[in-house]
Coordinates of C-alpha atoms and ligand atoms in Angstrom, one line a residue:
M1 CA 10.5 30.9 -13.3
I2 CA 10.0 28.4 -16.1
P3 CA 9.6 25.1 -14.3
Y4 CA 11.3 21.9 -15.3
G5 CA 8.0 20.0 -15.1
R6 CA 4.4 20.9 -14.6
Q7 CA 1.0 19.3 -14.6
I8 CA -1.7 20.1 -17.2
I9 CA -5.2 20.4 -15.7
S10 CA -8.2 20.9 -18.1
D11 CA -11.7 22.1 -17.3
A12 CA -12.8 18.5 -17.8
D13 CA -10.3 17.4 -15.1
V14 CA -11.7 20.0 -12.7
E15 CA -15.3 18.9 -13.5
A16 CA -14.5 15.3 -12.9
V17 CA -13.0 16.0 -9.5
V18 CA -15.9 18.4 -8.5
A19 CA -18.4 15.7 -9.5
V20 CA -16.8 13.3 -7.1
L21 CA -16.9 15.9 -4.3
R22 CA -20.7 16.1 -4.8
S23 CA -21.1 12.3 -5.0
D24 CA -21.6 9.7 -2.3
F25 CA -18.1 8.4 -2.2
L26 CA -14.9 10.4 -1.5
T27 CA -13.0 7.1 -1.1
Q28 CA -13.6 3.4 -1.8
G29 CA -16.2 4.1 -4.5
P30 CA -16.4 3.4 -8.3
Q31 CA -13.7 5.9 -9.5
V32 CA -10.5 4.1 -8.4
P33 CA -11.6 0.7 -9.8
A34 CA -12.6 2.4 -13.1
F35 CA -9.2 4.2 -13.2
E36 CA -7.4 0.9 -12.5
Q37 CA -9.3 -0.8 -15.4
A38 CA -8.5 2.1 -17.8
L39 CA -4.8 2.0 -16.8
A40 CA -4.5 -1.8 -17.2
A41 CA -6.1 -1.5 -20.6
F42 CA -3.8 1.4 -21.6
C43 CA -0.8 -0.8 -20.6
E44 CA -2.2 -4.0 -22.2
T45 CA -1.9 -5.9 -18.9
P46 CA -4.6 -7.6 -16.8
H47 CA -4.1 -5.9 -13.4
A48 CA -3.5 -2.4 -12.0
V49 CA -3.6 -1.6 -8.3
A50 CA -3.8 2.2 -7.6
V51 CA -2.3 3.6 -4.5
N52 CA -1.5 6.9 -2.9
S53 CA 2.1 7.2 -4.3
A54 CA 4.8 5.4 -6.2
T55 CA 6.7 5.1 -3.0
S56 CA 3.8 3.1 -1.5
A57 CA 3.6 1.0 -4.7
L58 CA 7.3 0.2 -4.4
H59 CA 6.9 -0.8 -0.8
I60 CA 4.0 -3.2 -1.3
A61 CA 5.6 -4.5 -4.5
C62 CA 8.6 -5.6 -2.4
L63 CA 6.3 -7.0 0.3
A64 CA 4.2 -8.9 -2.2
L65 CA 7.4 -10.5 -3.6
G66 CA 8.4 -11.6 -0.1
V67 CA 11.2 -9.1 0.6
G68 CA 12.1 -9.2 4.3
P69 CA 14.9 -9.1 6.9
G70 CA 18.0 -10.8 5.6
D71 CA 17.2 -10.1 1.9
T72 CA 18.9 -7.6 -0.4
V73 CA 17.3 -5.5 -3.1
W74 CA 19.4 -4.0 -5.9
T75 CA 18.5 -0.8 -7.7
C76 CA 20.2 1.7 -9.9
T77 CA 21.9 4.6 -8.1
N78 CA 20.7 7.2 -10.7
T79 CA 17.2 7.4 -9.2
F80 CA 15.0 9.1 -6.6
L81 CA 15.4 7.9 -3.0
A82 CA 12.2 6.0 -3.0
S83 CA 13.5 3.3 -5.3
A84 CA 15.9 2.3 -2.5
N85 CA 13.9 3.1 0.6
C86 CA 11.2 0.4 -0.3
A87 CA 13.8 -2.3 0.6
L88 CA 14.5 -0.8 4.0
Y89 CA 10.8 -0.5 4.8
C90 CA 10.7 -4.3 4.5
G91 CA 13.7 -4.7 6.8
A92 CA 15.9 -5.7 3.9
D93 CA 19.2 -4.2 2.7
V94 CA 19.9 -2.3 -0.5
E95 CA 22.8 -2.3 -2.9
F96 CA 23.3 0.0 -5.8
L97 CA 24.3 -0.5 -9.5
D98 CA 26.1 1.9 -11.8
I99 CA 24.8 3.4 -15.0
D100 CA 25.5 3.0 -18.6
P101 CA 26.8 6.5 -19.4
R102 CA 24.9 6.5 -22.7
T103 CA 21.4 5.4 -21.6
L104 CA 21.8 6.7 -18.0
N105 CA 19.9 3.5 -17.0
V106 CA 21.4 0.6 -15.2
S107 CA 24.5 -0.9 -16.9
V108 CA 23.5 -4.3 -18.1
P109 CA 27.1 -5.7 -18.4
E110 CA 27.7 -4.6 -14.8
L111 CA 24.5 -6.2 -13.7
A112 CA 25.4 -9.4 -15.4
A113 CA 28.9 -9.5 -13.8
K114 CA 27.5 -8.6 -10.4
L115 CA 24.9 -11.3 -10.6
E116 CA 27.5 -13.9 -11.4
A117 CA 29.7 -12.8 -8.5
A118 CA 26.7 -12.7 -6.1
S119 CA 25.6 -16.2 -7.3
A120 CA 29.1 -17.6 -6.6
A121 CA 29.1 -16.0 -3.2
G122 CA 25.5 -17.2 -2.4
R123 CA 24.4 -13.6 -2.0
L124 CA 21.9 -13.0 -4.8
P125 CA 19.3 -10.2 -4.3
K126 CA 15.7 -11.1 -3.8
V127 CA 14.4 -8.3 -6.1
L128 CA 16.0 -6.1 -8.7
I129 CA 14.5 -2.7 -9.3
P130 CA 15.6 -1.2 -12.7
V131 CA 14.6 2.4 -13.2
H132 CA 13.5 3.8 -16.6
F133 CA 15.4 7.0 -16.1
A134 CA 13.9 10.1 -17.8
G135 CA 11.3 7.9 -19.3
L136 CA 13.6 5.8 -21.4
P137 CA 12.8 2.1 -20.9
C138 CA 15.7 -0.2 -19.8
D139 CA 16.5 -3.1 -22.0
M140 CA 14.0 -5.3 -20.1
A141 CA 14.3 -8.4 -22.3
E142 CA 18.1 -8.5 -21.4
I143 CA 17.5 -7.7 -17.8
A144 CA 14.6 -10.2 -17.5
G145 CA 16.8 -12.9 -19.0
L146 CA 19.6 -12.3 -16.5
A147 CA 17.1 -12.2 -13.6
R148 CA 15.4 -15.4 -14.6
R149 CA 18.7 -17.2 -14.9
H150 CA 19.5 -16.3 -11.3
G151 CA 16.0 -16.6 -9.9
V152 CA 15.7 -12.9 -9.0
A153 CA 12.3 -11.1 -9.1
V154 CA 12.0 -7.8 -11.0
V155 CA 10.1 -4.6 -10.2
E156 CA 10.3 -1.9 -12.9
D157 CA 10.4 1.6 -11.4
A158 CA 8.5 3.2 -14.3
S159 CA 7.7 6.4 -12.3
H160 CA 9.1 8.4 -15.3
A161 CA 7.7 6.2 -18.0
V162 CA 3.9 6.2 -18.2
G163 CA 3.2 6.3 -22.0
A164 CA 6.7 4.9 -23.0
R165 CA 7.2 1.8 -25.2
Y166 CA 9.8 -0.9 -25.2
G167 CA 11.9 -1.6 -28.3
D168 CA 9.4 -4.2 -29.4
G169 CA 6.6 -1.6 -29.4
S170 CA 4.7 -2.9 -26.3
P171 CA 3.7 -0.4 -23.7
V172 CA 5.7 0.1 -20.4
G173 CA 3.6 -1.6 -17.8
S174 CA 2.6 -4.5 -20.0
G175 CA 4.8 -6.6 -17.7
H176 CA 6.1 -9.3 -20.0
H177 CA 9.6 -8.8 -18.6
S178 CA 9.0 -8.2 -14.9
D179 CA 6.8 -9.2 -12.0
I180 CA 5.5 -5.8 -11.1
T181 CA 5.7 -2.3 -12.8
V182 CA 5.3 0.9 -10.7
F183 CA 4.1 4.3 -11.9
S184 CA 4.1 7.7 -10.2
F185 CA 1.4 10.3 -10.7
H186 CA 3.2 13.1 -8.9
P187 CA 2.5 16.4 -10.7
V188 CA 5.9 16.7 -12.3
K189 CA 5.6 13.2 -13.9
I190 CA 3.9 12.4 -17.2
M191 CA 0.3 12.5 -15.9
T192 CA -1.0 13.3 -12.4
T193 CA -3.5 12.4 -9.7
A194 CA -1.9 15.1 -7.4
E195 CA -0.2 12.4 -5.3
G196 CA -0.6 8.9 -6.5
G197 CA 0.9 5.7 -8.0
A198 CA 0.1 2.3 -9.2
A199 CA 1.5 -1.2 -9.3
L200 CA 0.7 -3.3 -12.5
T201 CA 1.2 -7.0 -12.9
R202 CA 0.2 -9.9 -15.2
D203 CA 0.0 -12.2 -12.1
G204 CA -3.5 -12.4 -10.5
A205 CA -2.2 -13.8 -7.2
L206 CA 0.4 -10.9 -7.0
A207 CA -2.4 -8.4 -7.8
R208 CA -4.5 -9.8 -5.0
K209 CA -1.6 -9.5 -2.5
L210 CA -1.0 -5.9 -3.6
A211 CA -4.6 -5.0 -3.1
L212 CA -4.6 -6.6 0.4
L213 CA -1.4 -4.8 1.4
R214 CA -2.9 -1.5 0.2
S215 CA -5.8 -1.7 2.6
H216 CA -4.8 -3.1 6.0
G217 CA -4.4 -6.7 4.8
M218 CA -8.1 -7.2 5.3
S219 CA -10.4 -9.3 3.1
R220 CA -14.1 -9.7 2.8
E221 CA -13.9 -12.7 0.5
P222 CA -15.1 -15.8 2.4
E223 CA -12.9 -18.1 0.2
E224 CA -9.8 -16.3 1.4
M225 CA -10.6 -16.6 5.1
R226 CA -9.4 -19.1 7.6
G227 CA -12.6 -20.7 8.7
A228 CA -16.1 -19.6 7.9
P229 CA -17.1 -15.9 8.3
D230 CA -19.0 -15.0 11.4
G231 CA -21.7 -13.3 9.2
P232 CA -22.2 -10.9 6.4
W233 CA -20.4 -8.1 8.3
Y234 CA -17.3 -10.2 8.8
Y235 CA -13.8 -9.3 7.5
Q236 CA -10.5 -10.9 8.3
Q237 CA -7.0 -9.6 8.5
L238 CA -4.8 -11.9 6.5
A239 CA -1.5 -9.9 6.4
L240 CA 0.0 -6.8 7.9
G241 CA -1.2 -4.2 5.4
Y242 CA -1.3 -0.4 5.3
N243 CA -3.7 2.4 4.3
Y244 CA -2.1 3.2 1.0
R245 CA -5.5 3.8 -0.8
M246 CA -6.0 6.4 -3.5
T247 CA -9.0 8.7 -3.0
E248 CA -12.0 8.9 -5.4
L249 CA -11.0 12.4 -6.3
Q250 CA -7.6 11.2 -7.4
G251 CA -9.1 8.2 -9.3
A252 CA -11.4 10.6 -11.2
L253 CA -8.5 12.9 -12.0
G254 CA -6.5 9.9 -13.2
R255 CA -9.3 8.7 -15.4
S256 CA -9.7 12.1 -16.9
Q257 CA -5.9 12.6 -17.5
L258 CA -5.0 9.1 -18.9
P259 CA -6.4 9.5 -22.5
R260 CA -4.2 12.5 -23.0
V261 CA -1.0 10.7 -22.2
P262 CA -0.1 9.8 -25.8
A263 CA -0.5 13.4 -27.0
W264 CA 1.6 14.6 -24.1
V265 CA 4.4 12.2 -24.9
D266 CA 4.3 13.4 -28.5
A267 CA 4.5 17.0 -27.4
R268 CA 7.5 16.1 -25.2
H269 CA 9.2 14.5 -28.2
A270 CA 8.6 17.6 -30.4
L271 CA 10.1 19.8 -27.8
A272 CA 13.1 17.5 -27.2
D273 CA 13.7 17.5 -31.0
R274 CA 13.8 21.3 -30.9
Y275 CA 16.3 21.2 -28.0
D276 CA 18.4 18.6 -30.0
Q277 CA 18.6 21.0 -33.0
E278 CA 19.0 24.3 -31.1
L279 CA 21.6 23.1 -28.6
A280 CA 23.7 21.1 -31.1
G281 CA 26.5 23.6 -31.3
L282 CA 26.9 24.2 -27.6
P283 CA 29.5 22.5 -25.4
L284 CA 27.0 20.0 -24.1
L285 CA 26.4 16.3 -24.2
L286 CA 22.8 15.9 -25.3
P287 CA 20.6 13.0 -24.2
W288 CA 21.0 9.9 -26.3
R289 CA 18.0 9.5 -28.5
G290 CA 19.1 6.4 -30.5
S291 CA 17.2 3.8 -28.6
P292 CA 14.7 1.5 -30.4
A293 CA 12.4 2.1 -27.4
R294 CA 10.1 5.2 -27.2
S295 CA 10.9 7.3 -24.2
A296 CA 8.2 9.1 -22.3
L297 CA 10.7 11.9 -22.1
H298 CA 9.9 12.8 -18.5
L299 CA 13.3 14.7 -18.3
Y300 CA 15.6 16.3 -20.8
V301 CA 19.1 16.2 -19.2
V302 CA 22.2 17.8 -20.7
Q303 CA 25.8 17.3 -19.5
L304 CA 28.4 20.0 -19.6
D305 CA 31.2 18.9 -21.9
E306 CA 34.3 19.7 -19.9
E307 CA 36.5 19.4 -23.0
R308 CA 34.7 22.2 -24.7
T309 CA 33.8 24.6 -21.8
R310 CA 35.3 25.8 -18.6
V311 CA 31.9 26.8 -17.2
S312 CA 31.2 24.8 -14.1
R313 CA 27.9 23.0 -13.5
R314 CA 27.4 25.1 -10.4
H315 CA 27.9 28.3 -12.3
A316 CA 25.6 27.3 -15.1
F317 CA 22.9 26.1 -12.7
E318 CA 23.0 29.3 -10.6
A319 CA 23.1 31.6 -13.7
L320 CA 20.1 29.8 -15.3
R321 CA 18.1 29.9 -12.0
A322 CA 19.0 33.6 -11.7
G323 CA 17.7 34.1 -15.2
G324 CA 14.3 32.5 -14.4
I325 CA 15.0 29.0 -15.8
G326 CA 13.8 26.3 -13.3
V327 CA 16.7 23.9 -14.0
N328 CA 17.2 20.9 -11.7
V329 CA 19.6 18.1 -11.1
H330 CA 18.5 14.4 -11.6
Y331 CA 19.9 12.7 -9.6
I332 CA 22.3 12.9 -6.8
P333 CA 23.5 9.2 -6.9
V334 CA 21.6 7.6 -4.0
H335 CA 24.6 5.6 -2.9
T336 CA 26.4 8.9 -2.1
Q337 CA 23.7 10.0 0.4
P338 CA 25.1 9.9 3.9
F339 CA 22.2 7.7 5.1
F340 CA 23.1 5.0 2.6
R341 CA 26.9 5.5 2.6
E342 CA 27.0 4.8 6.3
R343 CA 25.3 1.5 5.6
R344 CA 27.5 0.5 2.7
A345 CA 30.4 2.3 1.0
Q346 CA 30.1 1.9 -2.8
S347 CA 32.0 3.6 -5.6
L348 CA 30.0 3.9 -8.8
P349 CA 32.2 6.0 -11.1
A350 CA 29.9 6.4 -14.2
A351 CA 27.0 7.7 -12.1
E352 CA 29.3 10.0 -10.1
R353 CA 30.9 11.4 -13.2
Y354 CA 27.4 11.9 -14.8
Y355 CA 26.2 13.6 -11.6
A356 CA 29.0 16.1 -11.6
R357 CA 28.0 17.5 -15.1
C358 CA 24.2 17.1 -15.4
I359 CA 21.5 19.7 -15.6
T360 CA 17.8 19.1 -16.3
L361 CA 16.3 21.6 -18.6
P362 CA 12.5 22.5 -18.5
L363 CA 10.5 19.9 -20.5
H364 CA 6.8 19.3 -20.1
A365 CA 3.8 19.0 -22.4
G366 CA 2.6 22.5 -21.5
L367 CA 6.0 24.2 -22.2
T368 CA 5.5 26.8 -24.9
V369 CA 7.9 27.3 -27.8
E370 CA 8.4 30.9 -26.6
D371 CA 9.5 29.7 -23.1
Q372 CA 11.6 27.0 -24.7
D373 CA 13.3 29.7 -26.8
T374 CA 14.0 31.6 -23.6
V375 CA 15.6 28.5 -22.1
I376 CA 17.8 28.0 -25.2
A377 CA 18.8 31.7 -25.3
R378 CA 19.8 31.8 -21.6
L379 CA 21.7 28.6 -22.0
R380 CA 23.7 30.1 -24.9
E381 CA 24.5 33.2 -22.9
V382 CA 25.7 31.2 -20.0
L383 CA 27.9 28.8 -22.0
Q384 CA 29.5 31.4 -24.4
Ligands
LIG1 C1 8.9 10.3 -8.4 C2 9.6 9.0 -8.2 C3 9.3 8.1 -7.2 C4 8.3 8.4 -6.1 O1 7.1 8.8 -6.6 P1 6.0 9.3 -5.6 O2 4.7 9.1 -6.4 O3 6.3 10.8 -5.4 O4 6.0 8.5 -4.3 C5 9.9 6.9 -7.2 N1 10.9 6.6 -8.1 C6 11.2 7.5 -9.1 C7 12.3 7.1 -10.1 C8 10.6 8.7 -9.1 O5 11.0 9.6 -10.1

């Protein structure tokens, strides 16, 4: 099976992890802080807090921004479950936004209208979580302007977008248009730490809160304590935190992977350009590539063009899988999940229509041209 996504592990990655195994610290040593510094520098931002998954990063991002019972968080329905669950972990509610059918990211006009209506009704969300779907950055300048006008905090779910750049050329994660940006280092994403994630911010106080929440809410800093420390052994719990720490093995792997991200994004672009050319004549809607932003191209998603083919998505999916092509579907709109539908019935037609027709083709930096040609040939057979 040619997978839709796959990690790349070099000998240097293996050596970096093995060196940690032979060292004094398997957790809470020098590797994770060094990875955090490298990641912050890569993203041109002052603070990165590494954690054990993007799911954890989204949870503590919401907590650090004060999300709690009685609050609502908004996110785009075309995403993975975790972008919504973080609100519920905090005892808050979640509401979903529809997509722009061209970008497949949150629809900015719909967001603007919904914010106006919520403001009039006194039901503004506490936090908005735009998702950079498939690695294509949302128009964050627009979104930040709307959020600022209504006093709503913003967490970018950039799980797909390590190595992407906004339209102005600044790296995703630089944080000029949001409070916190979250990355995932799951193996199918742009770079990996096996499991892992990070929360980045320009705000030192938020970074400190994130670091506390990652590790039991405990502090060893005398200036943060209520009253004087009992002695040099003393720590104090200042908040209800978790154990969301990244291990030293993961930190070392992340440090070793990070410098290769730009080359991997370039490789994804070259492969996507080939797909664009080779698939142009088929009855497919190809991904929109006209944005001034530079996508990290985590996913290459095509949609069956119903006006030009009678092949169903289900048939195409099953035939491709039977032919050894590891196609996938990103995403089942989260608002249609029974768990969420039972809480709030929503109809989001653009995302539902997109979902009915979408197929994710294999795309990753290690995909060979030969394997890509196999994907293209099978797709031609299935659609003709
Ligand atoms: C993968 C993903 C997550 C969760 O990442 P983990 O690191 O697996 O917890 C969250 N949001 C989006 C959009 C994702 O694709």
